Amino acid sequence: MRQLADIPHPDAKITLFSWNGKYLIKLEKGQLEQTYKVSEMDVTSEDDVRTLLDAEFIAAAVQRFQQMRHDLQAAFDRHDL
């Protein structure tokens, strides 16, 4: 796996990788992470992948982090952990 870029953003750490014919978009916030795989056949360049990371995509991912955190906490609570 080859790291292509760190993409600065105030709400999440975003890293772009190339691996096995795919671009991997990794978003991290705290102990949570989301990874999206984009086939190199679906885009023409790394710039196209960066274009996917628009404000709407990032806002949805940040909202998903909030739901993930809620789901994890709910599981801890259900099992008194």
PDB file of C-alpha atoms in Angstrom:
ATOM      1  CA  MET A   1       0.000   0.000   0.000  1.00  0.00           C
ATOM      2  CA  ARG A   2       1.349   3.379  -0.973  1.00  0.00           C
ATOM      3  CA  GLN A   3       0.320   6.602   0.755  1.00  0.00           C
ATOM      4  CA  LEU A   4      -0.406   9.287  -1.824  1.00  0.00           C
ATOM      5  CA  ALA A   5      -1.523  12.232   0.282  1.00  0.00           C
ATOM      6  CA  ASP A   6      -2.675  13.619   3.594  1.00  0.00           C
ATOM      7  CA  ILE A   7      -5.607  15.881   2.861  1.00  0.00           C
ATOM      8  CA  PRO A   8      -6.030  18.529   5.539  1.00  0.00           C
ATOM      9  CA  HIS A   9      -9.495  18.941   7.023  1.00  0.00           C
ATOM     10  CA  PRO A  10     -10.536  20.299  10.433  1.00  0.00           C
ATOM     11  CA  ASP A  11     -13.163  17.610  11.117  1.00  0.00           C
ATOM     12  CA  ALA A  12     -11.281  14.409  10.251  1.00  0.00           C
ATOM     13  CA  LYS A  13      -7.884  13.105   9.278  1.00  0.00           C
ATOM     14  CA  ILE A  14      -8.056  12.153   5.592  1.00  0.00           C
ATOM     15  CA  THR A  15      -5.427   9.975   3.945  1.00  0.00           C
ATOM     16  CA  LEU A  16      -5.377   8.816   0.344  1.00  0.00           C
ATOM     17  CA  PHE A  17      -3.707   5.510  -0.541  1.00  0.00           C
ATOM     18  CA  SER A  18      -3.158   3.467  -3.689  1.00  0.00           C
ATOM     19  CA  TRP A  19      -3.386  -0.295  -3.352  1.00  0.00           C
ATOM     20  CA  ASN A  20      -4.155  -3.253  -5.588  1.00  0.00           C
ATOM     21  CA  GLY A  21      -5.807  -1.280  -8.396  1.00  0.00           C
ATOM     22  CA  LYS A  22      -7.819   0.871  -6.022  1.00  0.00           C
ATOM     23  CA  TYR A  23      -7.668   4.234  -4.349  1.00  0.00           C
ATOM     24  CA  LEU A  24      -8.429   4.018  -0.643  1.00  0.00           C
ATOM     25  CA  ILE A  25      -9.862   7.071   1.066  1.00  0.00           C
ATOM     26  CA  LYS A  26      -9.352   6.718   4.818  1.00  0.00           C
ATOM     27  CA  LEU A  27     -11.076   9.110   7.215  1.00  0.00           C
ATOM     28  CA  GLU A  28     -10.248   9.017  10.928  1.00  0.00           C
ATOM     29  CA  LYS A  29     -11.780  10.763  13.901  1.00  0.00           C
ATOM     30  CA  GLY A  30     -10.664   9.666  17.339  1.00  0.00           C
ATOM     31  CA  GLN A  31     -10.747   5.872  17.608  1.00  0.00           C
ATOM     32  CA  LEU A  32     -13.122   5.542  14.628  1.00  0.00           C
ATOM     33  CA  GLU A  33     -12.304   5.227  10.946  1.00  0.00           C
ATOM     34  CA  GLN A  34     -14.081   4.897   7.631  1.00  0.00           C
ATOM     35  CA  THR A  35     -12.458   3.567   4.477  1.00  0.00           C
ATOM     36  CA  TYR A  36     -13.828   3.938   0.970  1.00  0.00           C
ATOM     37  CA  LYS A  37     -12.395   1.982  -1.954  1.00  0.00           C
ATOM     38  CA  VAL A  38     -12.565   3.461  -5.441  1.00  0.00           C
ATOM     39  CA  SER A  39     -11.467   1.371  -8.394  1.00  0.00           C
ATOM     40  CA  GLU A  40      -8.800   2.974 -10.560  1.00  0.00           C
ATOM     41  CA  MET A  41     -11.062   1.984 -13.465  1.00  0.00           C
ATOM     42  CA  ASP A  42     -13.813   4.336 -12.184  1.00  0.00           C
ATOM     43  CA  VAL A  43     -11.690   7.506 -12.152  1.00  0.00           C
ATOM     44  CA  THR A  44      -9.039   8.935 -14.426  1.00  0.00           C
ATOM     45  CA  SER A  45      -6.647  10.284 -11.787  1.00  0.00           C
ATOM     46  CA  GLU A  46      -5.936  11.033  -8.157  1.00  0.00           C
ATOM     47  CA  ASP A  47      -7.458  14.472  -8.779  1.00  0.00           C
ATOM     48  CA  ASP A  48     -10.806  12.812  -9.540  1.00  0.00           C
ATOM     49  CA  VAL A  49     -10.673  11.064  -6.178  1.00  0.00           C
ATOM     50  CA  ARG A  50      -9.995  14.400  -4.476  1.00  0.00           C
ATOM     51  CA  THR A  51     -13.012  15.841  -6.306  1.00  0.00           C
ATOM     52  CA  LEU A  52     -15.200  13.215  -4.630  1.00  0.00           C
ATOM     53  CA  LEU A  53     -14.203  14.676  -1.251  1.00  0.00           C
ATOM     54  CA  ASP A  54     -16.518  17.655  -1.537  1.00  0.00           C
ATOM     55  CA  ALA A  55     -18.253  19.405   1.359  1.00  0.00           C
ATOM     56  CA  GLU A  56     -21.353  17.211   1.114  1.00  0.00           C
ATOM     57  CA  PHE A  57     -19.329  13.974   1.238  1.00  0.00           C
ATOM     58  CA  ILE A  58     -17.275  15.155   4.225  1.00  0.00           C
ATOM     59  CA  ALA A  59     -20.355  16.393   6.104  1.00  0.00           C
ATOM     60  CA  ALA A  60     -22.030  12.994   5.647  1.00  0.00           C
ATOM     61  CA  ALA A  61     -18.886  11.194   6.831  1.00  0.00           C
ATOM     62  CA  VAL A  62     -18.629  13.406   9.930  1.00  0.00           C
ATOM     63  CA  GLN A  63     -22.301  12.736  10.698  1.00  0.00           C
ATOM     64  CA  ARG A  64     -21.622   9.018  10.238  1.00  0.00           C
ATOM     65  CA  PHE A  65     -18.790   9.267  12.793  1.00  0.00           C
ATOM     66  CA  GLN A  66     -21.290  10.668  15.283  1.00  0.00           C
ATOM     67  CA  GLN A  67     -23.652   7.749  14.621  1.00  0.00           C
ATOM     68  CA  MET A  68     -20.778   5.252  14.885  1.00  0.00           C
ATOM     69  CA  ARG A  69     -19.749   6.735  18.242  1.00  0.00           C
ATOM     70  CA  HIS A  70     -23.370   6.535  19.427  1.00  0.00           C
ATOM     71  CA  ASP A  71     -23.692   2.905  18.278  1.00  0.00           C
ATOM     72  CA  LEU A  72     -20.469   1.880  20.022  1.00  0.00           C
ATOM     73  CA  GLN A  73     -21.462   3.601  23.261  1.00  0.00           C
ATOM     74  CA  ALA A  74     -24.893   1.967  23.117  1.00  0.00           C
ATOM     75  CA  ALA A  75     -23.238  -1.458  22.811  1.00  0.00           C
ATOM     76  CA  PHE A  76     -21.026  -0.704  25.825  1.00  0.00           C
ATOM     77  CA  ASP A  77     -24.093   0.420  27.786  1.00  0.00           C
ATOM     78  CA  ARG A  78     -26.136  -2.681  26.861  1.00  0.00           C
ATOM     79  CA  HIS A  79     -23.419  -4.903  28.231  1.00  0.00           C
ATOM     80  CA  ASP A  80     -22.476  -2.748  31.234  1.00  0.00           C
ATOM     81  CA  LEU A  81     -18.906  -2.369  29.975  1.00  0.00           C
TER      82      LEU A  81
END
